[in-house]
């Protein structure tokens, strides 16, 4: 079990570059399976989820070479349609392999996907869409078996999603972009997240013909072959949002580079409401927070461009430390408040009713003081005197929320199961130390 330990109270100052987006790179990596040739992906952060995906690709017959933050993927003949039983259940992104292999090989066998325990994570929307184009699939013993023989259609095939599922949209795009030239698919009710646009830009750079990505109606003209390319993903908008919220919580003056400001309009408006001074330039966001204004927020998570569910837990920390009464309604996942009892340990006043958190802002969070951080060489278990108040991460974004809370808490906080956090952050400890936080990783 990995731990992160923080002595809170420091403001954050300095500059930080945001890495490539995990939730773009996962579907882009599966889309590489549709290509015949060589792909270079730049700005690939070293994340456990991405490493798992590269293992899946290598198992299927791709040649993968990692050099720094560049990944070279050579795809010629794939040697199986059966997905690695070990890696696939660890990540949600493994489900995107379905669409890629069905369009490339016409068959796939894979275990049910994994991912953070934030809800049941069903795949019915994925399977419904795939069946709409003629995929035959059945599930047995927690595995999915699917085959696909596309036929030529003279008229467009009209598909529709009951809910703008990000993953289901990414899956059907991969299942239809490579196929019988002349076939056209129109997807109504598609997800509009920037990661969808990124996947389609990547595929179009490989020779696909996908139009209107980023809207709720995407049109795909199948092509017979896709060629290699060189591509850099969009910056990670969720990590950008997490760091902006962290500064709003601790106070300070931080410039984030390699960002796309228009991805953050919703969040930036909320941070300005509590008194943050935010200026944006081409790819930088500069935030200064000296004091926070009282504010009553009523947040409802929603698909893009609504307030992102992946920033819900981080923003909750901000409301917990902002004078006023706020509510956060989680509309996407049924189990995304597991971080709340951990914040209450630090003095937050939050109650949960069904899918809504009620938050009464407090003036400060507190943890047990210690003289200094544990030396990072300590072996677990460490002397209790060193640990301060311990809290536990249960998922990636909830874990990041605990880091943000610990940055503000007076005293020492030790976060258990930091490995969840490393699923989405290459090196959050280095990043925050670079901004002045008193933080150490304890492995
Ligand atoms: C993607 O998950 C992201 N993961 C999630 O980020 C993100 O929270 C989510 O989109 C919403 O933005 C990746 O991209 C790898 P969905 P995904 O399908 O595709 C329901 C993170 O922290 N649903 O849009 O699984 C589902 O239960 C992760 O980086 C069905 O009912 O999300 C949820 O309520 C966490 N049936 C809602 O739709 C389905 O077949 C949104 O899910 C699929 C989804």
Short mmCIF file of C-alpha atoms and ligand atoms in Angstrom, two decimals:
data_model
loop_
_atom_site.label_atom_id
_atom_site.label_comp_id
_atom_site.label_asym_id
_atom_site.label_seq_id
_atom_site.Cartn_x
_atom_site.Cartn_y
_atom_site.Cartn_z
CA UNK A 1 0.00 0.00 0.00
CA UNK A 2 1.38 3.42 -0.98
CA UNK A 3 0.91 6.44 1.28
CA UNK A 4 1.19 10.20 0.84
CA UNK A 5 1.86 12.40 3.83
CA UNK A 6 1.23 16.14 4.00
CA UNK A 7 1.76 18.82 6.61
CA UNK A 8 -0.91 21.33 5.60
CA UNK A 9 -1.05 25.11 5.75
CA UNK A 10 1.23 26.15 2.88
CA UNK A 11 -0.07 28.30 0.04
CA UNK A 12 0.79 27.06 -3.47
CA UNK A 13 3.03 29.16 -5.70
CA UNK A 14 4.77 28.65 -9.01
CA UNK A 15 4.22 27.09 -12.41
CA UNK A 16 3.17 23.58 -13.43
CA UNK A 17 2.82 21.94 -16.84
CA UNK A 18 -0.21 19.66 -17.28
CA UNK A 19 0.41 16.24 -18.88
CA UNK A 20 -1.55 14.50 -21.65
CA UNK A 21 -5.08 13.34 -20.79
CA UNK A 22 -5.47 9.79 -19.41
CA UNK A 23 -9.07 9.61 -20.63
CA UNK A 24 -8.02 10.56 -24.16
CA UNK A 25 -5.05 8.21 -24.30
CA UNK A 26 -7.00 5.12 -23.20
CA UNK A 27 -9.36 5.11 -26.24
CA UNK A 28 -6.59 6.42 -28.53
CA UNK A 29 -4.43 3.45 -27.52
CA UNK A 30 -7.22 0.98 -28.28
CA UNK A 31 -7.83 2.77 -31.59
CA UNK A 32 -4.20 1.99 -32.48
CA UNK A 33 -5.37 -1.63 -32.89
CA UNK A 34 -7.35 -0.49 -35.96
CA UNK A 35 -4.21 0.88 -37.66
CA UNK A 36 -1.74 -0.91 -39.93
CA UNK A 37 1.54 0.86 -39.35
CA UNK A 38 3.40 2.77 -36.67
CA UNK A 39 1.97 5.31 -34.24
CA UNK A 40 3.99 7.71 -32.09
CA UNK A 41 2.07 9.09 -29.09
CA UNK A 42 3.70 12.05 -27.33
CA UNK A 43 3.07 13.52 -23.89
CA UNK A 44 2.01 10.15 -22.44
CA UNK A 45 2.17 10.37 -18.64
CA UNK A 46 3.49 7.36 -16.71
CA UNK A 47 0.20 6.14 -15.19
CA UNK A 48 -0.69 2.64 -14.04
CA UNK A 49 -3.91 2.69 -16.12
CA UNK A 50 -1.99 3.52 -19.30
CA UNK A 51 0.63 0.87 -18.56
CA UNK A 52 -2.14 -1.72 -18.18
CA UNK A 53 -3.52 -0.68 -21.58
CA UNK A 54 -0.09 -0.97 -23.22
CA UNK A 55 0.19 -4.51 -21.78
CA UNK A 56 -3.15 -5.35 -23.41
CA UNK A 57 -1.92 -4.01 -26.77
CA UNK A 58 1.37 -5.91 -26.50
CA UNK A 59 -0.52 -9.13 -25.67
CA UNK A 60 -2.58 -8.68 -28.82
CA UNK A 61 0.56 -8.49 -30.97
CA UNK A 62 1.56 -4.82 -31.01
CA UNK A 63 5.20 -3.84 -30.52
CA UNK A 64 5.32 -1.19 -27.81
CA UNK A 65 8.37 0.95 -27.03
CA UNK A 66 8.34 3.64 -24.35
CA UNK A 67 10.99 6.40 -24.42
CA UNK A 68 10.37 9.08 -21.81
CA UNK A 69 6.83 10.36 -22.41
CA UNK A 70 6.73 9.11 -26.02
CA UNK A 71 5.21 5.70 -26.83
CA UNK A 72 5.87 4.00 -30.18
CA UNK A 73 3.24 1.41 -31.12
CA UNK A 74 3.85 -0.79 -34.19
CA UNK A 75 0.72 -2.60 -35.37
CA UNK A 76 0.92 -5.13 -38.20
CA UNK A 77 -0.83 -8.48 -37.85
CA UNK A 78 -2.58 -8.99 -34.50
CA UNK A 79 -2.07 -12.47 -33.06
CA UNK A 80 -5.28 -12.96 -31.11
CA UNK A 81 -8.75 -11.56 -30.43
CA UNK A 82 -8.68 -12.67 -26.79
CA UNK A 83 -7.92 -9.95 -24.24
CA UNK A 84 -5.52 -10.51 -21.35
CA UNK A 85 -7.48 -11.71 -18.32
CA UNK A 86 -5.11 -10.04 -15.88
CA UNK A 87 -4.92 -6.46 -17.19
CA UNK A 88 -8.44 -5.92 -18.60
CA UNK A 89 -10.40 -6.20 -15.31
CA UNK A 90 -8.14 -3.55 -13.77
CA UNK A 91 -9.20 -0.65 -15.98
CA UNK A 92 -12.46 0.71 -17.33
CA UNK A 93 -10.72 1.62 -20.57
CA UNK A 94 -10.34 -2.06 -21.55
CA UNK A 95 -13.97 -2.01 -22.75
CA UNK A 96 -12.94 0.27 -25.62
CA UNK A 97 -10.95 -2.64 -27.07
CA UNK A 98 -14.26 -4.18 -28.16
CA UNK A 99 -15.00 -1.66 -30.87
CA UNK A 100 -11.42 -1.62 -32.14
CA UNK A 101 -11.09 -5.42 -32.43
CA UNK A 102 -14.56 -5.92 -33.89
CA UNK A 103 -13.73 -3.49 -36.71
CA UNK A 104 -10.23 -4.94 -37.20
CA UNK A 105 -10.76 -8.69 -36.68
CA UNK A 106 -14.55 -9.15 -36.57
CA UNK A 107 -14.37 -10.83 -33.18
CA UNK A 108 -13.33 -10.20 -29.58
CA UNK A 109 -13.35 -12.01 -26.25
CA UNK A 110 -12.74 -9.95 -23.12
CA UNK A 111 -13.44 -9.94 -19.39
CA UNK A 112 -15.81 -7.35 -17.97
CA UNK A 113 -13.90 -4.07 -17.51
CA UNK A 114 -12.66 -2.71 -14.18
CA UNK A 115 -12.22 0.89 -13.15
CA UNK A 116 -12.69 2.93 -9.97
CA UNK A 117 -15.37 1.57 -7.60
CA UNK A 118 -17.61 4.61 -8.01
CA UNK A 119 -20.68 2.69 -9.09
CA UNK A 120 -21.83 -0.47 -10.86
CA UNK A 121 -20.23 0.68 -14.17
CA UNK A 122 -22.66 -1.24 -16.44
CA UNK A 123 -21.94 -1.74 -20.16
CA UNK A 124 -25.50 -2.09 -21.46
CA UNK A 125 -25.25 1.11 -23.53
CA UNK A 126 -22.08 -0.21 -25.20
CA UNK A 127 -23.70 -3.54 -26.09
CA UNK A 128 -26.96 -1.95 -27.27
CA UNK A 129 -25.11 0.31 -29.73
CA UNK A 130 -22.91 -2.53 -31.02
CA UNK A 131 -25.97 -4.73 -31.56
CA UNK A 132 -27.59 -1.87 -33.48
CA UNK A 133 -24.85 -2.23 -36.15
CA UNK A 134 -25.17 -6.03 -36.25
CA UNK A 135 -22.65 -7.23 -33.66
CA UNK A 136 -23.57 -10.58 -32.13
CA UNK A 137 -22.58 -10.75 -28.48
CA UNK A 138 -23.27 -12.72 -25.37
CA UNK A 139 -21.90 -12.64 -21.83
CA UNK A 140 -20.91 -15.69 -19.78
CA UNK A 141 -18.85 -16.07 -16.60
CA UNK A 142 -18.07 -12.34 -16.47
CA UNK A 143 -16.75 -12.43 -20.05
CA UNK A 144 -18.04 -10.88 -23.27
CA UNK A 145 -17.94 -12.85 -26.54
CA UNK A 146 -18.70 -10.84 -29.69
CA UNK A 147 -18.50 -11.31 -33.47
CA UNK A 148 -19.18 -8.86 -36.28
CA UNK A 149 -19.59 -9.27 -40.04
CA UNK A 150 -20.36 -5.79 -41.44
CA UNK A 151 -22.47 -5.72 -44.62
CA UNK A 152 -22.68 -2.91 -47.19
CA UNK A 153 -25.60 -0.51 -46.61
CA UNK A 154 -26.85 1.95 -49.23
CA UNK A 155 -28.49 4.19 -46.63
CA UNK A 156 -26.92 5.60 -43.44
CA UNK A 157 -27.37 3.50 -40.30
CA UNK A 158 -28.97 5.71 -37.64
CA UNK A 159 -27.81 4.92 -34.09
CA UNK A 160 -29.03 6.49 -30.86
CA UNK A 161 -27.85 6.60 -27.25
CA UNK A 162 -30.34 6.84 -24.36
CA UNK A 163 -27.60 8.56 -22.34
CA UNK A 164 -24.45 10.35 -23.61
CA UNK A 165 -22.09 7.67 -22.30
CA UNK A 166 -18.44 8.62 -22.95
CA UNK A 167 -17.25 5.03 -23.22
CA UNK A 168 -20.14 3.80 -25.31
CA UNK A 169 -19.62 6.69 -27.75
CA UNK A 170 -15.90 5.88 -27.98
CA UNK A 171 -16.65 2.19 -28.53
CA UNK A 172 -19.13 2.67 -31.38
CA UNK A 173 -16.83 5.21 -33.08
CA UNK A 174 -14.08 2.55 -33.15
CA UNK A 175 -16.48 -0.18 -34.31
CA UNK A 176 -17.63 1.86 -37.33
CA UNK A 177 -14.71 4.08 -38.40
CA UNK A 178 -12.93 1.05 -39.98
CA UNK A 179 -15.17 -1.10 -42.19
CA UNK A 180 -16.83 -1.21 -45.59
CA UNK A 181 -16.18 2.00 -47.56
CA UNK A 182 -19.47 3.69 -48.39
CA UNK A 183 -21.15 2.65 -45.14
CA UNK A 184 -22.29 5.68 -43.14
CA UNK A 185 -23.28 5.74 -39.47
CA UNK A 186 -25.02 8.65 -37.73
CA UNK A 187 -24.86 8.59 -33.92
CA UNK A 188 -27.56 10.62 -32.17
CA UNK A 189 -27.17 11.48 -28.48
CA UNK A 190 -23.39 11.07 -28.57
CA UNK A 191 -21.20 12.26 -25.67
CA UNK A 192 -19.56 15.65 -26.33
CA UNK A 193 -16.52 15.40 -24.01
CA UNK A 194 -13.23 16.84 -25.36
CA UNK A 195 -11.75 13.33 -25.11
CA UNK A 196 -14.25 12.21 -27.77
CA UNK A 197 -13.04 15.00 -30.07
CA UNK A 198 -9.46 13.98 -29.35
CA UNK A 199 -10.13 10.34 -30.29
CA UNK A 200 -11.81 11.43 -33.54
CA UNK A 201 -8.97 13.83 -34.38
CA UNK A 202 -6.51 10.97 -33.88
CA UNK A 203 -8.54 8.57 -36.06
CA UNK A 204 -9.02 11.22 -38.78
CA UNK A 205 -5.26 11.78 -38.75
CA UNK A 206 -4.98 8.01 -39.43
CA UNK A 207 -7.31 8.35 -42.43
CA UNK A 208 -10.76 7.97 -40.86
CA UNK A 209 -13.73 10.11 -41.91
CA UNK A 210 -15.52 11.24 -38.75
CA UNK A 211 -17.47 14.48 -38.62
CA UNK A 212 -19.05 16.70 -35.94
CA UNK A 213 -17.27 15.14 -32.97
CA UNK A 214 -17.98 17.32 -29.93
CA UNK A 215 -21.64 17.64 -30.88
CA UNK A 216 -24.43 15.21 -29.98
CA UNK A 217 -24.68 13.97 -33.58
CA UNK A 218 -21.53 12.37 -34.99
CA UNK A 219 -21.33 11.12 -38.59
CA UNK A 220 -18.92 8.36 -39.55
CA UNK A 221 -18.06 7.20 -43.08
CA UNK A 222 -16.28 3.83 -42.79
CA UNK A 223 -12.91 3.45 -44.50
CA UNK A 224 -11.13 0.21 -45.44
CA UNK A 225 -7.74 0.97 -43.90
CA UNK A 226 -6.10 3.25 -41.36
CA UNK A 227 -2.41 4.24 -41.46
CA UNK A 228 0.06 5.22 -38.75
CA UNK A 229 0.59 8.76 -37.47
CA UNK A 230 2.21 10.90 -34.79
CA UNK A 231 -0.13 12.39 -32.22
CA UNK A 232 -0.16 14.33 -28.96
CA UNK A 233 -3.35 14.16 -26.83
CA UNK A 234 -5.12 17.14 -25.28
CA UNK A 235 -4.00 18.16 -21.79
CA UNK A 236 -5.69 16.37 -18.88
CA UNK A 237 -8.63 18.69 -18.13
CA UNK A 238 -9.52 16.89 -14.89
CA UNK A 239 -6.02 17.24 -13.47
CA UNK A 240 -6.05 20.90 -14.57
CA UNK A 241 -9.30 21.37 -12.66
CA UNK A 242 -7.93 19.55 -9.61
CA UNK A 243 -4.92 21.88 -9.39
CA UNK A 244 -7.10 24.98 -9.88
CA UNK A 245 -9.32 23.84 -7.00
CA UNK A 246 -6.24 23.07 -4.89
CA UNK A 247 -5.06 26.69 -5.22
CA UNK A 248 -8.56 27.95 -4.43
CA UNK A 249 -8.43 25.84 -1.25
CA UNK A 250 -4.89 26.66 -0.05
CA UNK A 251 -4.58 30.17 -1.47
CA UNK A 252 -1.60 31.20 -3.58
CA UNK A 253 -0.50 32.19 -7.07
CA UNK A 254 -0.08 29.44 -9.68
CA UNK A 255 0.26 29.34 -13.46
CA UNK A 256 -0.74 26.13 -15.23
CA UNK A 257 0.71 25.60 -18.71
CA UNK A 258 -0.32 23.18 -21.48
CA UNK A 259 -4.03 23.71 -20.78
CA UNK A 260 -7.07 24.39 -22.97
CA UNK A 261 -8.90 27.16 -21.03
CA UNK A 262 -12.20 26.68 -22.83
CA UNK A 263 -12.46 23.21 -21.28
CA UNK A 264 -12.79 24.90 -17.87
CA UNK A 265 -15.39 27.65 -18.35
CA UNK A 266 -17.84 26.03 -15.91
CA UNK A 267 -15.24 25.57 -13.15
CA UNK A 268 -13.52 28.94 -13.68
CA UNK A 269 -16.82 30.79 -13.21
CA UNK A 270 -17.36 28.97 -9.89
CA UNK A 271 -13.84 29.70 -8.66
CA UNK A 272 -14.26 33.38 -9.54
CA UNK A 273 -17.45 33.37 -7.44
CA UNK A 274 -15.37 32.61 -4.32
CA UNK A 275 -12.91 35.37 -5.16
CA UNK A 276 -10.26 33.68 -7.30
CA UNK A 277 -8.61 36.00 -9.80
CA UNK A 278 -8.15 33.94 -12.98
CA UNK A 279 -6.63 35.08 -16.26
CA UNK A 280 -6.23 32.86 -19.30
CA UNK A 281 -3.95 33.12 -22.28
CA UNK A 282 -3.54 30.70 -25.23
CA UNK A 283 -2.61 27.58 -23.27
CA UNK A 284 -2.06 28.94 -19.75
CA UNK A 285 -4.36 29.57 -16.79
CA UNK A 286 -3.11 31.89 -14.04
CA UNK A 287 -4.97 31.73 -10.71
CA UNK A 288 -4.42 33.96 -7.69
CA UNK A 289 -6.36 33.41 -4.45
CA UNK A 290 -5.65 35.54 -1.41
CA UNK A 291 -8.96 35.19 0.43
CA UNK A 292 -12.21 33.36 -0.17
CA UNK A 293 -15.64 34.99 -0.30
CA UNK A 294 -18.64 33.31 1.34
CA UNK A 295 -20.71 31.41 -1.23
CA UNK A 296 -23.61 28.96 -1.30
CA UNK A 297 -23.07 26.53 -4.19
CA UNK A 298 -25.62 24.13 -5.63
CA UNK A 299 -23.63 21.84 -7.89
CA UNK A 300 -25.17 19.23 -10.19
CA UNK A 301 -22.74 16.95 -12.01
CA UNK A 302 -23.59 16.41 -15.66
CA UNK A 303 -22.10 15.31 -18.98
CA UNK A 304 -19.85 17.86 -20.72
CA UNK A 305 -20.11 20.87 -20.83
CA UNK A 306 -21.85 20.52 -17.46
CA UNK A 307 -19.94 20.30 -14.17
CA UNK A 308 -17.72 17.20 -14.46
CA UNK A 309 -18.38 14.30 -12.11
CA UNK A 310 -14.59 13.78 -12.03
CA UNK A 311 -14.19 17.14 -10.21
CA UNK A 312 -17.07 16.58 -7.79
CA UNK A 313 -15.00 15.32 -4.85
CA UNK A 314 -12.28 17.95 -5.28
CA UNK A 315 -14.85 20.76 -5.42
CA UNK A 316 -16.52 19.38 -2.30
CA UNK A 317 -13.33 20.20 -0.37
CA UNK A 318 -13.61 23.80 -1.54
CA UNK A 319 -17.23 24.07 -0.40
CA UNK A 320 -16.27 22.44 2.93
CA UNK A 321 -13.89 25.36 3.56
CA UNK A 322 -16.08 28.14 2.13
CA UNK A 323 -18.40 30.04 4.46
CA UNK A 324 -21.98 29.15 3.54
CA UNK A 325 -24.21 26.16 2.87
CA UNK A 326 -23.69 24.20 -0.35
CA UNK A 327 -25.14 21.11 -1.97
CA UNK A 328 -23.52 18.76 -4.46
CA UNK A 329 -25.79 16.40 -6.40
CA UNK A 330 -23.99 13.50 -8.09
CA UNK A 331 -26.04 12.50 -11.12
CA UNK A 332 -23.69 10.09 -12.91
CA UNK A 333 -22.30 7.56 -10.45
CA UNK A 334 -24.11 6.02 -7.51
CA UNK A 335 -21.12 5.56 -5.22
CA UNK A 336 -19.02 8.68 -5.58
CA UNK A 337 -19.16 10.07 -2.03
CA UNK A 338 -16.86 7.50 -0.35
CA UNK A 339 -14.34 10.28 0.38
CA UNK A 340 -16.83 12.17 2.59
CA UNK A 341 -16.28 10.22 5.86
CA UNK A 342 -12.55 10.82 5.38
CA UNK A 343 -13.10 14.59 5.10
CA UNK A 344 -15.27 14.47 8.22
CA UNK A 345 -12.25 13.00 10.08
CA UNK A 346 -10.50 16.30 9.29
CA UNK A 347 -13.41 18.34 10.63
CA UNK A 348 -15.55 18.87 7.54
CA UNK A 349 -19.31 19.24 8.16
CA UNK A 350 -20.93 17.16 5.40
CA UNK A 351 -23.98 14.92 5.38
CA UNK A 352 -25.12 12.67 2.53
CA UNK A 353 -28.73 11.99 1.56
CA UNK A 354 -29.23 9.69 -1.46
CA UNK A 355 -27.11 11.28 -4.22
CA UNK A 356 -26.74 14.69 -2.58
CA UNK A 357 -24.09 16.04 -0.21
CA UNK A 358 -25.07 18.91 2.12
CA UNK A 359 -22.03 20.92 3.16
CA UNK A 360 -21.70 23.57 5.88
CA UNK A 361 -18.47 25.49 5.33
CA UNK A 362 -16.04 25.54 8.26
CA UNK A 363 -13.17 27.95 8.89
CA UNK A 364 -10.50 25.25 8.91
CA UNK A 365 -9.75 21.52 8.73
CA UNK A 366 -7.46 19.99 11.36
CA UNK A 367 -5.22 16.95 11.56
CA UNK A 368 -2.99 15.64 14.34
CA UNK A 369 0.22 17.68 14.35
CA UNK A 370 3.60 15.94 14.10
CA UNK A 371 7.04 17.54 14.23
CA UNK A 372 7.85 16.67 10.64
CA UNK A 373 7.06 14.38 7.74
CA UNK A 374 8.00 10.70 7.91
CA UNK A 375 11.33 10.03 6.22
CA UNK A 376 10.25 8.53 2.90
CA UNK A 377 12.48 5.50 3.50
CA UNK A 378 10.32 4.31 6.45
CA UNK A 379 8.87 0.83 5.96
CA UNK A 380 5.14 0.37 6.62
CA UNK A 381 3.89 0.15 9.40
CA UNK A 382 5.37 3.40 10.66
CA UNK A 383 5.42 4.61 14.25
CA UNK A 384 2.02 6.11 14.96
CA UNK A 385 3.71 9.30 16.20
CA UNK A 386 4.73 9.98 12.63
CA UNK A 387 1.42 9.52 10.86
CA UNK A 388 -0.76 12.34 12.15
CA UNK A 389 -4.38 11.78 11.07
CA UNK A 390 -4.77 8.92 8.59
CA UNK A 391 -7.43 8.94 5.86
CA UNK A 392 -8.06 6.40 3.11
CA UNK A 393 -8.45 6.88 -0.63
CA UNK A 394 -11.13 4.65 -2.20
CA UNK A 395 -10.82 5.84 -5.82
CA UNK A 396 -8.72 8.16 -7.97
CA UNK A 397 -10.65 11.45 -7.76
CA UNK A 398 -11.73 10.90 -4.16
CA UNK A 399 -8.05 10.34 -3.33
CA UNK A 400 -7.13 13.64 -5.02
CA UNK A 401 -9.79 15.34 -2.91
CA UNK A 402 -8.09 14.00 0.23
CA UNK A 403 -4.75 15.41 -0.97
CA UNK A 404 -6.37 18.84 -1.45
CA UNK A 405 -7.96 18.67 1.99
CA UNK A 406 -4.64 17.66 3.56
CA UNK A 407 -2.92 20.64 1.89
CA UNK A 408 -5.29 22.91 3.80
CA UNK A 409 -5.58 20.98 7.07
CA UNK A 410 -3.66 22.31 10.06
CA UNK A 411 -1.47 19.36 11.10
CA UNK A 412 -0.22 16.17 9.46
CA UNK A 413 -2.40 13.95 7.28
CA UNK A 414 -1.38 10.56 5.94
CA UNK A 415 -3.40 9.26 2.97
CA UNK A 416 -3.55 5.48 2.63
CA UNK A 417 -3.94 3.69 -0.73
CA UNK A 418 -2.27 6.46 -2.67
CA UNK A 419 -1.96 3.93 -5.54
CA UNK A 420 -5.47 5.01 -6.56
CA UNK A 421 -4.17 8.54 -7.03
CA UNK A 422 -1.25 7.35 -9.16
CA UNK A 423 -3.80 5.92 -11.63
CA UNK A 424 -4.38 9.46 -12.81
CA UNK A 425 -1.34 11.48 -11.74
CA UNK A 426 2.19 10.77 -12.95
CA UNK A 427 3.75 12.31 -9.84
CA UNK A 428 1.36 14.41 -7.77
CA UNK A 429 3.89 14.55 -4.90
CA UNK A 430 6.59 16.08 -7.13
CA UNK A 431 4.08 18.45 -8.72
CA UNK A 432 2.80 19.75 -5.38
CA UNK A 433 6.24 19.92 -3.80
CA UNK A 434 7.27 22.04 -6.79
CA UNK A 435 4.41 24.40 -5.85
CA UNK A 436 5.54 24.64 -2.23
CA UNK A 437 3.55 21.91 -0.49
CA UNK A 438 5.05 20.08 2.48
CA UNK A 439 4.45 16.58 1.08
CA UNK A 440 6.19 13.19 0.82
CA UNK A 441 5.42 9.83 -0.82
CA UNK A 442 5.77 6.84 1.55
CA UNK A 443 6.05 3.51 -0.32
C1 LIG B 1 -15.65 7.89 -18.49
O1 LIG B 1 -16.13 6.73 -17.85
C2 LIG B 1 -14.40 8.28 -17.72
N1 LIG B 1 -13.43 7.19 -17.77
C3 LIG B 1 -14.76 8.56 -16.25
O2 LIG B 1 -13.58 9.01 -15.60
C4 LIG B 1 -15.80 9.68 -16.22
O3 LIG B 1 -16.21 9.87 -14.87
C5 LIG B 1 -17.01 9.28 -17.07
O4 LIG B 1 -16.59 8.97 -18.41
C6 LIG B 1 -18.05 10.39 -17.14
O5 LIG B 1 -17.46 11.55 -17.65
C7 LIG B 1 -12.68 7.03 -18.88
O6 LIG B 1 -12.80 7.76 -19.85
C8 LIG B 1 -11.68 5.90 -18.85
P1 LIG B 1 -19.94 6.87 -18.94
P2 LIG B 1 -17.31 5.87 -18.55
O7 LIG B 1 -20.13 5.68 -19.80
O8 LIG B 1 -17.13 5.84 -20.01
C9 LIG B 1 -23.82 4.98 -17.07
C10 LIG B 1 -11.85 8.99 -14.00
O9 LIG B 1 -11.81 9.27 -12.81
N2 LIG B 1 -23.62 3.92 -18.07
O10 LIG B 1 -20.05 8.24 -19.54
O11 LIG B 1 -17.42 4.59 -17.81
C11 LIG B 1 -22.77 4.91 -15.99
O12 LIG B 1 -23.14 3.99 -14.97
C12 LIG B 1 -13.01 8.19 -14.55
O13 LIG B 1 -10.98 9.32 -14.85
C13 LIG B 1 -24.61 2.95 -18.20
O14 LIG B 1 -25.62 2.98 -17.51
O15 LIG B 1 -18.56 6.79 -18.18
C14 LIG B 1 -22.76 6.32 -15.47
O16 LIG B 1 -23.87 6.48 -14.61
C15 LIG B 1 -14.03 7.83 -13.49
N3 LIG B 1 -24.43 1.97 -19.13
C16 LIG B 1 -23.01 7.16 -16.72
O17 LIG B 1 -23.59 6.26 -17.68
C17 LIG B 1 -23.31 1.91 -19.91
O18 LIG B 1 -23.21 1.00 -20.77
C18 LIG B 1 -21.75 7.77 -17.30
O19 LIG B 1 -20.92 6.73 -17.69
C19 LIG B 1 -22.32 2.90 -19.74
C20 LIG B 1 -22.50 3.89 -18.82
#
